[in-house]
Amino acid sequence: MKSAELLAVQAKQFGVPRVAIGKEAAGDAALEGDLEVGVGEEALVALASDPEADLVVNALVGTAGLPVTAAAVRAGKRLAIANKESLVMAGGLVTSLAGRTGSELIPVDSEHSSIFRCLRGTASGEVTGIVLTASGGPLRDLPVDEMGSAAVEAVLSHPTWDMGEKITVDSATLVNKAMEVLEAMWLFDLPLERIDVVVHRESVVHSLVRLRDGSLLAHLGSPDMRVPIQYALFYPDAPGVSFDEFRPQEMGTLNFGPVEPERYPCFGLILASAREGGTSPTTAVAADEVAVGAFLERRIRFGDIATVIAGTLDVEGTGPAKDLAAVFEAERSARATAAEIVNDIAGRAAHGPAGTASTTGHSGV
């Protein structure tokens, strides 16, 4: 069943009269009955700012989520936010707008939800930093010199989480975790240097909060996204449903290790764009989206994703992210530049060094 069709089934089950879907899903949708269906960005924005909506959940993937976030915040909604690109691209603008409208930002990502829960039990001035955990992604055990030519199928085989293709690729590059660092910076009003990342294979400790006395608060649980989603939906009340009880005696050994720069070059590129500031994070996010799309289409190699991001950042530079118009223009320009770089890489790979056809690891296993 297509996602749009499942949406229609759920809407009927819960008596929802109106839904909105992205244009890319419209052609596959088989939506029947009296359900009112809006299509595209305008419909999504209208739904997010509907006066009758008490809570908006933004789980869109990619840069398409920013207009919806802006609409919900502008309307003063409580926003359960899973679209990290909104805060990576325009965190300052979004949080400033939320301060003016009274909009609440409730994190849905498991890491940020965990931090959010831990912070509710801390005193003012007690927190000195946070630690995000990363599974390491599907290529965490592959020799570094083999990662550049990793096949699409291998990259999409995540050992812990069941996610969509884009997020799974971003987990393999650790772009997803780097974006979560920027997301945390804006959500919890912390400087970049006070946010650390460790590789934690078991995905049991979702995040840690550093306290002034040197100790840590941690939130532990099964890698089940129903937990943070439910917490955001019911907040500030207690969650309404219990899932499988987490049993410490069954979890075994917990491992923590550093992020290896040579294994995850994209991680460093995203953080460097954050330090640069302005429109650089938008450029990095847009370039990654173009590069990941090209990788999934087997036009470029896995290792080329970093090349596309780095090249786009070099060409585009940075500018002031003074308003959403500037952010969207930076995104548009970055996409065009990234597409040119992808075309150049794909063209050279197709012809090979001697003018003969070559896939150079673009295809499957």
mmCIF file of C-alpha atoms in Angstrom:
data_model
loop_
_atom_site.group_PDB
_atom_site.id
_atom_site.type_symbol
_atom_site.label_atom_id
_atom_site.label_comp_id
_atom_site.label_asym_id
_atom_site.label_seq_id
_atom_site.Cartn_x
_atom_site.Cartn_y
_atom_site.Cartn_z
ATOM 1 C CA MET A 1 0.000 0.000 0.000
ATOM 2 C CA LYS A 2 1.320 3.433 -0.926
ATOM 3 C CA SER A 3 1.818 5.973 1.857
ATOM 4 C CA ALA A 4 -0.910 8.229 0.452
ATOM 5 C CA GLU A 5 -3.347 5.333 0.406
ATOM 6 C CA LEU A 6 -2.434 4.432 3.985
ATOM 7 C CA LEU A 7 -3.041 8.055 4.927
ATOM 8 C CA ALA A 8 -6.557 7.805 3.506
ATOM 9 C CA VAL A 9 -7.221 4.624 5.497
ATOM 10 C CA GLN A 10 -6.010 6.291 8.702
ATOM 11 C CA ALA A 11 -8.046 9.431 8.013
ATOM 12 C CA LYS A 12 -11.189 7.346 7.641
ATOM 13 C CA GLN A 13 -10.406 5.347 10.783
ATOM 14 C CA PHE A 14 -10.040 8.467 12.921
ATOM 15 C CA GLY A 15 -12.686 10.628 11.253
ATOM 16 C CA VAL A 16 -10.289 13.134 9.684
ATOM 17 C CA PRO A 17 -12.013 15.130 6.924
ATOM 18 C CA ARG A 18 -8.975 16.846 5.369
ATOM 19 C CA VAL A 19 -5.420 15.815 4.497
ATOM 20 C CA ALA A 20 -2.558 17.116 2.365
ATOM 21 C CA ILE A 21 0.116 15.230 0.434
ATOM 22 C CA GLY A 22 3.206 16.207 -1.518
ATOM 23 C CA LYS A 23 3.039 16.517 -5.283
ATOM 24 C CA GLU A 24 5.380 13.555 -5.731
ATOM 25 C CA ALA A 25 2.859 11.265 -4.025
ATOM 26 C CA ALA A 26 -0.223 12.587 -5.779
ATOM 27 C CA GLY A 27 0.132 10.444 -8.884
ATOM 28 C CA ASP A 28 0.276 7.236 -6.854
ATOM 29 C CA ALA A 29 -2.614 8.058 -4.549
ATOM 30 C CA ALA A 30 -5.862 6.124 -4.732
ATOM 31 C CA LEU A 31 -7.919 8.219 -2.342
ATOM 32 C CA GLU A 32 -11.627 7.557 -2.255
ATOM 33 C CA GLY A 33 -14.680 8.723 -0.340
ATOM 34 C CA ASP A 34 -15.434 12.161 1.071
ATOM 35 C CA LEU A 35 -11.867 12.907 2.143
ATOM 36 C CA GLU A 36 -10.708 16.404 1.147
ATOM 37 C CA VAL A 37 -7.207 16.093 -0.285
ATOM 38 C CA GLY A 38 -4.844 18.998 -0.839
ATOM 39 C CA VAL A 39 -1.727 18.553 -2.936
ATOM 40 C CA GLY A 40 1.598 20.361 -2.779
ATOM 41 C CA GLU A 41 3.310 22.952 -0.625
ATOM 42 C CA GLU A 42 0.375 25.380 -0.428
ATOM 43 C CA ALA A 43 -1.939 22.644 0.848
ATOM 44 C CA LEU A 44 0.615 21.518 3.439
ATOM 45 C CA VAL A 45 1.157 25.087 4.637
ATOM 46 C CA ALA A 46 -2.594 25.701 4.857
ATOM 47 C CA LEU A 47 -3.070 22.559 6.940
ATOM 48 C CA ALA A 48 -0.185 23.456 9.258
ATOM 49 C CA SER A 49 -1.697 26.868 9.980
ATOM 50 C CA ASP A 50 -5.359 25.755 10.195
ATOM 51 C CA PRO A 51 -7.024 27.575 13.146
ATOM 52 C CA GLU A 52 -8.630 24.314 14.260
ATOM 53 C CA ALA A 53 -5.287 22.505 14.622
ATOM 54 C CA ASP A 54 -4.073 22.235 18.217
ATOM 55 C CA LEU A 55 -0.850 20.436 17.369
ATOM 56 C CA VAL A 56 1.185 20.239 14.161
ATOM 57 C CA VAL A 57 3.535 17.302 13.546
ATOM 58 C CA ASN A 58 6.125 18.013 10.855
ATOM 59 C CA ALA A 59 7.774 14.762 9.768
ATOM 60 C CA LEU A 60 8.472 15.783 6.180
ATOM 61 C CA VAL A 61 11.859 14.696 4.864
ATOM 62 C CA GLY A 62 14.271 17.284 3.568
ATOM 63 C CA THR A 63 14.130 20.972 2.776
ATOM 64 C CA ALA A 64 10.423 20.724 1.885
ATOM 65 C CA GLY A 65 9.698 20.806 5.614
ATOM 66 C CA LEU A 66 10.818 24.405 6.193
ATOM 67 C CA PRO A 67 7.734 26.171 4.733
ATOM 68 C CA VAL A 68 5.495 23.972 6.886
ATOM 69 C CA THR A 69 7.535 24.684 10.022
ATOM 70 C CA ALA A 70 7.442 28.416 9.285
ATOM 71 C CA ALA A 71 3.671 28.341 8.756
ATOM 72 C CA ALA A 72 2.999 26.458 11.991
ATOM 73 C CA VAL A 73 5.293 28.682 14.053
ATOM 74 C CA ARG A 74 3.900 31.845 12.491
ATOM 75 C CA ALA A 75 0.437 30.665 13.500
ATOM 76 C CA GLY A 76 1.607 30.118 17.089
ATOM 77 C CA LYS A 77 1.072 26.355 17.037
ATOM 78 C CA ARG A 78 2.616 23.745 19.251
ATOM 79 C CA LEU A 79 4.913 22.066 16.733
ATOM 80 C CA ALA A 80 6.150 18.498 17.173
ATOM 81 C CA ILE A 81 9.151 18.730 14.889
ATOM 82 C CA ALA A 82 10.893 15.795 13.256
ATOM 83 C CA ASN A 83 12.038 17.772 10.204
ATOM 84 C CA LYS A 84 15.572 18.650 11.249
ATOM 85 C CA GLU A 85 16.293 20.578 8.028
ATOM 86 C CA SER A 86 13.985 23.362 9.225
ATOM 87 C CA LEU A 87 16.297 24.149 12.124
ATOM 88 C CA VAL A 88 19.525 23.445 10.260
ATOM 89 C CA MET A 89 18.590 25.908 7.513
ATOM 90 C CA ALA A 90 16.777 28.555 9.537
ATOM 91 C CA GLY A 91 17.138 27.758 13.233
ATOM 92 C CA GLY A 92 17.690 31.362 14.269
ATOM 93 C CA LEU A 93 14.724 32.606 12.253
ATOM 94 C CA VAL A 94 12.414 29.816 13.440
ATOM 95 C CA THR A 95 13.250 30.115 17.135
ATOM 96 C CA SER A 96 13.054 33.902 17.030
ATOM 97 C CA LEU A 97 9.644 33.716 15.367
ATOM 98 C CA ALA A 98 8.486 31.141 17.921
ATOM 99 C CA GLY A 99 9.480 33.511 20.713
ATOM 100 C CA ARG A 100 7.272 36.217 19.212
ATOM 101 C CA THR A 101 4.231 34.040 18.487
ATOM 102 C CA GLY A 102 4.343 31.763 21.520
ATOM 103 C CA SER A 103 4.793 28.657 19.383
ATOM 104 C CA GLU A 104 6.260 25.654 21.251
ATOM 105 C CA LEU A 105 8.825 23.412 19.566
ATOM 106 C CA ILE A 106 8.584 19.838 20.842
ATOM 107 C CA PRO A 107 11.300 17.528 19.455
ATOM 108 C CA VAL A 108 10.342 14.173 17.933
ATOM 109 C CA ASP A 109 13.786 12.802 16.991
ATOM 110 C CA SER A 110 14.661 10.160 19.577
ATOM 111 C CA GLU A 111 17.879 11.951 20.594
ATOM 112 C CA HIS A 112 16.294 15.351 21.082
ATOM 113 C CA SER A 113 13.215 13.913 22.739
ATOM 114 C CA SER A 114 15.523 12.227 25.242
ATOM 115 C CA ILE A 115 17.369 15.473 25.944
ATOM 116 C CA PHE A 116 14.059 17.291 26.284
ATOM 117 C CA ARG A 117 12.900 14.768 28.885
ATOM 118 C CA CYS A 118 16.176 14.863 30.825
ATOM 119 C CA LEU A 119 16.177 18.669 30.923
ATOM 120 C CA ARG A 120 12.801 18.714 32.663
ATOM 121 C CA GLY A 121 14.542 17.419 35.775
ATOM 122 C CA THR A 122 17.455 19.881 35.875
ATOM 123 C CA ALA A 123 17.898 23.160 37.704
ATOM 124 C CA SER A 124 18.737 26.471 36.053
ATOM 125 C CA GLY A 125 22.457 26.668 35.269
ATOM 126 C CA GLU A 126 23.045 22.989 36.014
ATOM 127 C CA VAL A 127 23.494 21.833 32.391
ATOM 128 C CA THR A 128 26.888 22.329 30.768
ATOM 129 C CA GLY A 129 26.423 20.355 27.550
ATOM 130 C CA ILE A 130 24.828 17.406 25.788
ATOM 131 C CA VAL A 131 26.004 14.227 24.074
ATOM 132 C CA LEU A 132 24.171 12.802 21.077
ATOM 133 C CA THR A 133 24.562 9.124 20.300
ATOM 134 C CA ALA A 134 24.918 7.718 16.787
ATOM 135 C CA SER A 135 24.538 4.094 15.721
ATOM 136 C CA GLY A 136 27.370 4.528 13.231
ATOM 137 C CA GLY A 137 25.125 3.590 10.340
ATOM 138 C CA PRO A 138 25.062 0.593 8.018
ATOM 139 C CA LEU A 139 28.710 0.912 6.940
ATOM 140 C CA ARG A 140 30.221 1.220 10.400
ATOM 141 C CA ASP A 141 32.175 -2.051 10.074
ATOM 142 C CA LEU A 142 33.195 -1.686 6.435
ATOM 143 C CA PRO A 143 36.889 -0.934 5.895
ATOM 144 C CA VAL A 144 37.283 2.787 5.299
ATOM 145 C CA ASP A 145 38.987 2.260 1.931
ATOM 146 C CA GLU A 146 35.939 0.330 0.697
ATOM 147 C CA MET A 147 33.312 2.848 1.740
ATOM 148 C CA GLY A 148 33.610 5.070 -1.305
ATOM 149 C CA SER A 149 32.283 2.342 -3.593
ATOM 150 C CA ALA A 150 29.672 0.890 -1.216
ATOM 151 C CA ALA A 151 26.596 -0.344 -3.097
ATOM 152 C CA VAL A 152 23.169 1.205 -2.667
ATOM 153 C CA GLU A 153 21.824 -2.024 -1.177
ATOM 154 C CA ALA A 154 24.534 -2.084 1.501
ATOM 155 C CA VAL A 155 23.976 1.555 2.398
ATOM 156 C CA LEU A 156 20.233 1.018 2.812
ATOM 157 C CA SER A 157 20.673 -1.941 5.193
ATOM 158 C CA HIS A 158 20.623 -0.145 8.541
ATOM 159 C CA PRO A 159 21.452 -2.424 11.487
ATOM 160 C CA THR A 160 19.083 -0.785 13.981
ATOM 161 C CA TRP A 161 16.524 1.641 12.593
ATOM 162 C CA ASP A 162 13.920 1.224 9.850
ATOM 163 C CA MET A 163 13.922 4.582 8.075
ATOM 164 C CA GLY A 164 13.294 5.966 4.613
ATOM 165 C CA GLU A 165 15.999 5.876 1.959
ATOM 166 C CA LYS A 166 17.176 9.477 2.338
ATOM 167 C CA ILE A 167 17.578 9.308 6.108
ATOM 168 C CA THR A 168 19.274 5.897 5.902
ATOM 169 C CA VAL A 169 21.882 7.226 3.467
ATOM 170 C CA ASP A 170 22.360 10.247 5.738
ATOM 171 C CA SER A 171 22.906 7.816 8.608
ATOM 172 C CA ALA A 172 25.644 6.076 6.627
ATOM 173 C CA THR A 173 27.421 9.403 5.968
ATOM 174 C CA LEU A 174 26.566 10.720 9.451
ATOM 175 C CA VAL A 175 25.041 13.798 7.800
ATOM 176 C CA ASN A 176 21.902 12.980 9.761
ATOM 177 C CA LYS A 177 23.809 13.184 13.051
ATOM 178 C CA ALA A 178 25.588 16.391 12.080
ATOM 179 C CA MET A 179 22.223 17.948 11.295
ATOM 180 C CA GLU A 180 20.995 16.770 14.694
ATOM 181 C CA VAL A 181 23.874 18.686 16.296
ATOM 182 C CA LEU A 182 22.651 21.879 14.637
ATOM 183 C CA GLU A 183 19.074 21.016 15.553
ATOM 184 C CA ALA A 184 20.090 20.595 19.203
ATOM 185 C CA MET A 185 21.986 23.876 19.135
ATOM 186 C CA TRP A 186 18.776 25.763 18.325
ATOM 187 C CA LEU A 187 16.324 23.669 20.330
ATOM 188 C CA PHE A 188 18.323 23.828 23.562
ATOM 189 C CA ASP A 189 20.142 27.152 23.077
ATOM 190 C CA LEU A 190 23.624 25.681 23.376
ATOM 191 C CA PRO A 191 26.810 26.667 21.530
ATOM 192 C CA LEU A 192 28.137 24.159 19.001
ATOM 193 C CA GLU A 193 31.241 23.365 21.063
ATOM 194 C CA ARG A 194 29.111 22.092 23.957
ATOM 195 C CA ILE A 195 27.433 19.411 21.871
ATOM 196 C CA ASP A 196 29.334 16.143 21.445
ATOM 197 C CA VAL A 197 28.614 13.012 19.402
ATOM 198 C CA VAL A 198 29.645 9.445 20.248
ATOM 199 C CA VAL A 199 29.088 6.239 18.313
ATOM 200 C CA HIS A 200 26.852 3.915 20.320
ATOM 201 C CA ARG A 201 26.049 0.762 18.371
ATOM 202 C CA GLU A 202 23.255 -0.552 20.548
ATOM 203 C CA SER A 203 21.083 2.600 20.191
ATOM 204 C CA VAL A 204 19.866 2.063 23.764
ATOM 205 C CA VAL A 205 21.209 5.302 25.259
ATOM 206 C CA HIS A 206 19.495 7.878 23.098
ATOM 207 C CA SER A 207 21.294 10.934 24.487
ATOM 208 C CA LEU A 208 23.094 12.239 27.548
ATOM 209 C CA VAL A 209 23.035 15.566 29.353
ATOM 210 C CA ARG A 210 26.217 16.863 31.021
ATOM 211 C CA LEU A 211 25.801 18.438 34.448
ATOM 212 C CA ARG A 212 28.004 20.978 36.178
ATOM 213 C CA ASP A 213 29.227 18.447 38.753
ATOM 214 C CA GLY A 214 30.677 16.242 35.995
ATOM 215 C CA SER A 215 27.916 13.640 36.021
ATOM 216 C CA LEU A 216 25.609 12.672 33.172
ATOM 217 C CA LEU A 217 21.881 12.141 32.820
ATOM 218 C CA ALA A 218 20.903 9.499 30.263
ATOM 219 C CA HIS A 219 17.620 8.354 28.766
ATOM 220 C CA LEU A 220 17.614 4.641 27.909
ATOM 221 C CA GLY A 221 15.086 2.639 25.971
ATOM 222 C CA SER A 222 14.497 0.321 23.046
ATOM 223 C CA PRO A 223 15.143 1.814 19.575
ATOM 224 C CA ASP A 224 11.422 2.352 18.976
ATOM 225 C CA MET A 225 10.254 5.630 17.451
ATOM 226 C CA ARG A 226 6.772 5.168 18.897
ATOM 227 C CA VAL A 227 8.127 6.320 22.251
ATOM 228 C CA PRO A 228 9.311 9.841 21.265
ATOM 229 C CA ILE A 229 6.390 10.303 18.873
ATOM 230 C CA GLN A 230 3.898 9.511 21.613
ATOM 231 C CA TYR A 231 5.720 11.771 24.065
ATOM 232 C CA ALA A 232 5.437 14.710 21.656
ATOM 233 C CA LEU A 233 1.767 14.033 20.941
ATOM 234 C CA PHE A 234 0.769 13.882 24.626
ATOM 235 C CA TYR A 235 3.165 16.527 26.007
ATOM 236 C CA PRO A 236 3.007 17.896 28.675
ATOM 237 C CA ASP A 237 0.737 15.105 29.915
ATOM 238 C CA ALA A 238 1.950 11.589 30.619
ATOM 239 C CA PRO A 239 2.092 9.272 27.573
ATOM 240 C CA GLY A 240 -1.068 7.261 27.149
ATOM 241 C CA VAL A 241 0.149 3.857 25.984
ATOM 242 C CA SER A 242 2.833 1.492 27.278
ATOM 243 C CA PHE A 243 5.000 -0.355 24.783
ATOM 244 C CA ASP A 244 7.307 -3.281 25.490
ATOM 245 C CA GLU A 245 8.976 -2.786 28.859
ATOM 246 C CA PHE A 246 12.682 -2.098 28.602
ATOM 247 C CA ARG A 247 14.626 -4.582 30.737
ATOM 248 C CA PRO A 248 18.173 -3.513 31.730
ATOM 249 C CA GLN A 249 19.214 -7.093 32.495
ATOM 250 C CA GLU A 250 18.621 -8.011 28.860
ATOM 251 C CA MET A 251 20.511 -5.178 27.180
ATOM 252 C CA GLY A 252 24.010 -6.595 27.599
ATOM 253 C CA THR A 253 27.114 -4.457 27.131
ATOM 254 C CA LEU A 254 26.854 -0.835 26.046
ATOM 255 C CA ASN A 255 29.650 0.463 23.817
ATOM 256 C CA PHE A 256 30.683 4.058 23.128
ATOM 257 C CA GLY A 257 33.348 5.284 20.744
ATOM 258 C CA PRO A 258 34.504 8.381 18.875
ATOM 259 C CA VAL A 259 33.354 9.509 15.440
ATOM 260 C CA GLU A 260 36.140 8.677 12.960
ATOM 261 C CA PRO A 261 36.682 11.710 10.667
ATOM 262 C CA GLU A 262 38.123 9.590 7.843
ATOM 263 C CA ARG A 263 35.068 7.310 7.904
ATOM 264 C CA TYR A 264 32.533 10.139 7.981
ATOM 265 C CA PRO A 265 33.876 13.139 6.009
ATOM 266 C CA CYS A 266 30.364 14.484 5.427
ATOM 267 C CA PHE A 267 29.896 14.821 9.178
ATOM 268 C CA GLY A 268 32.770 17.286 9.324
ATOM 269 C CA LEU A 269 31.518 19.212 6.299
ATOM 270 C CA ILE A 270 28.106 19.832 7.856
ATOM 271 C CA LEU A 271 29.624 20.970 11.154
ATOM 272 C CA ALA A 272 32.050 23.231 9.281
ATOM 273 C CA SER A 273 29.087 24.857 7.536
ATOM 274 C CA ALA A 274 27.528 25.497 10.951
ATOM 275 C CA ARG A 275 30.689 27.214 12.150
ATOM 276 C CA GLU A 276 30.682 29.312 8.979
ATOM 277 C CA GLY A 277 27.095 30.322 9.705
ATOM 278 C CA GLY A 278 24.795 32.377 7.513
ATOM 279 C CA THR A 279 23.464 30.432 4.545
ATOM 280 C CA SER A 280 26.248 27.810 4.610
ATOM 281 C CA PRO A 281 24.178 25.180 6.461
ATOM 282 C CA THR A 282 21.395 25.632 3.895
ATOM 283 C CA THR A 283 23.914 25.121 1.105
ATOM 284 C CA ALA A 284 25.246 21.948 2.747
ATOM 285 C CA VAL A 285 21.759 20.511 3.308
ATOM 286 C CA ALA A 286 20.622 21.241 -0.251
ATOM 287 C CA ALA A 287 23.817 19.792 -1.733
ATOM 288 C CA ASP A 288 23.423 16.647 0.360
ATOM 289 C CA GLU A 289 19.842 16.215 -0.818
ATOM 290 C CA VAL A 290 20.909 16.450 -4.468
ATOM 291 C CA ALA A 291 23.877 14.129 -3.933
ATOM 292 C CA VAL A 292 21.880 11.492 -2.072
ATOM 293 C CA GLY A 293 19.250 11.519 -4.803
ATOM 294 C CA ALA A 294 21.949 10.979 -7.416
ATOM 295 C CA PHE A 295 23.494 8.155 -5.378
ATOM 296 C CA LEU A 296 20.137 6.389 -5.029
ATOM 297 C CA GLU A 297 19.711 6.725 -8.801
ATOM 298 C CA ARG A 298 23.186 5.138 -9.130
ATOM 299 C CA ARG A 299 24.560 8.148 -10.987
ATOM 300 C CA ILE A 300 27.371 8.752 -8.487
ATOM 301 C CA ARG A 301 29.288 6.644 -5.968
ATOM 302 C CA PHE A 302 28.721 6.758 -2.229
ATOM 303 C CA GLY A 303 32.092 8.483 -1.790
ATOM 304 C CA ASP A 304 31.037 11.214 -4.223
ATOM 305 C CA ILE A 305 28.410 12.539 -1.793
ATOM 306 C CA ALA A 306 31.151 14.283 0.191
ATOM 307 C CA THR A 307 32.658 15.625 -3.035
ATOM 308 C CA VAL A 308 29.331 17.185 -4.032
ATOM 309 C CA ILE A 309 28.802 18.801 -0.629
ATOM 310 C CA ALA A 310 32.362 20.151 -0.416
ATOM 311 C CA GLY A 311 32.302 21.423 -4.006
ATOM 312 C CA THR A 312 28.974 23.164 -3.545
ATOM 313 C CA LEU A 313 30.120 24.863 -0.342
ATOM 314 C CA ASP A 314 33.271 26.072 -2.120
ATOM 315 C CA VAL A 315 31.316 27.537 -5.050
ATOM 316 C CA GLU A 316 28.452 29.061 -3.098
ATOM 317 C CA GLY A 317 30.306 30.543 -0.137
ATOM 318 C CA THR A 318 28.021 32.066 2.474
ATOM 319 C CA GLY A 319 25.731 35.019 2.917
ATOM 320 C CA PRO A 320 23.484 36.430 5.616
ATOM 321 C CA ALA A 321 20.424 34.305 6.433
ATOM 322 C CA LYS A 322 18.473 37.470 7.163
ATOM 323 C CA ASP A 323 15.055 36.081 6.288
ATOM 324 C CA LEU A 324 13.365 33.024 4.800
ATOM 325 C CA ALA A 325 13.597 34.492 1.307
ATOM 326 C CA ALA A 326 17.397 34.543 1.607
ATOM 327 C CA VAL A 327 17.398 30.957 2.880
ATOM 328 C CA PHE A 328 15.217 29.726 0.021
ATOM 329 C CA GLU A 329 17.359 31.549 -2.541
ATOM 330 C CA ALA A 330 20.493 29.962 -1.081
ATOM 331 C CA GLU A 331 18.809 26.575 -1.326
ATOM 332 C CA ARG A 332 17.832 27.139 -4.960
ATOM 333 C CA SER A 333 21.334 28.246 -5.934
ATOM 334 C CA ALA A 334 22.990 25.384 -4.043
ATOM 335 C CA ARG A 335 20.761 22.823 -5.716
ATOM 336 C CA ALA A 336 21.725 24.138 -9.144
ATOM 337 C CA THR A 337 25.437 24.064 -8.311
ATOM 338 C CA ALA A 338 25.222 20.590 -6.765
ATOM 339 C CA ALA A 339 23.381 19.305 -9.849
ATOM 340 C CA GLU A 340 26.194 20.603 -12.061
ATOM 341 C CA ILE A 341 28.796 18.855 -9.925
ATOM 342 C CA VAL A 342 26.786 15.619 -10.007
ATOM 343 C CA ASN A 343 26.488 15.820 -13.794
ATOM 344 C CA ASP A 344 30.232 16.361 -14.091
ATOM 345 C CA ILE A 345 31.040 13.381 -11.838
ATOM 346 C CA ALA A 346 28.490 11.142 -13.557
ATOM 347 C CA GLY A 347 29.729 12.148 -16.992
ATOM 348 C CA ARG A 348 33.353 11.393 -16.180
ATOM 349 C CA ALA A 349 32.425 8.057 -14.600
ATOM 350 C CA ALA A 350 30.301 7.016 -17.572
ATOM 351 C CA HIS A 351 33.127 7.542 -20.058
ATOM 352 C CA GLY A 352 35.969 6.281 -17.894
ATOM 353 C CA PRO A 353 39.596 7.352 -18.167
ATOM 354 C CA ALA A 354 40.008 5.978 -21.667
ATOM 355 C CA GLY A 355 36.619 6.996 -23.029
ATOM 356 C CA THR A 356 35.047 3.600 -22.402
ATOM 357 C CA ALA A 357 31.875 3.005 -20.410
ATOM 358 C CA SER A 358 32.437 2.371 -16.715
ATOM 359 C CA THR A 359 30.123 1.980 -13.732
ATOM 360 C CA THR A 360 32.954 2.321 -11.149
ATOM 361 C CA GLY A 361 30.886 0.809 -8.403
ATOM 362 C CA HIS A 362 27.661 2.701 -9.079
ATOM 363 C CA SER A 363 25.548 -0.398 -9.453
ATOM 364 C CA GLY A 364 24.451 -3.072 -6.982
ATOM 365 C CA VAL A 365 26.335 -5.704 -5.063
#
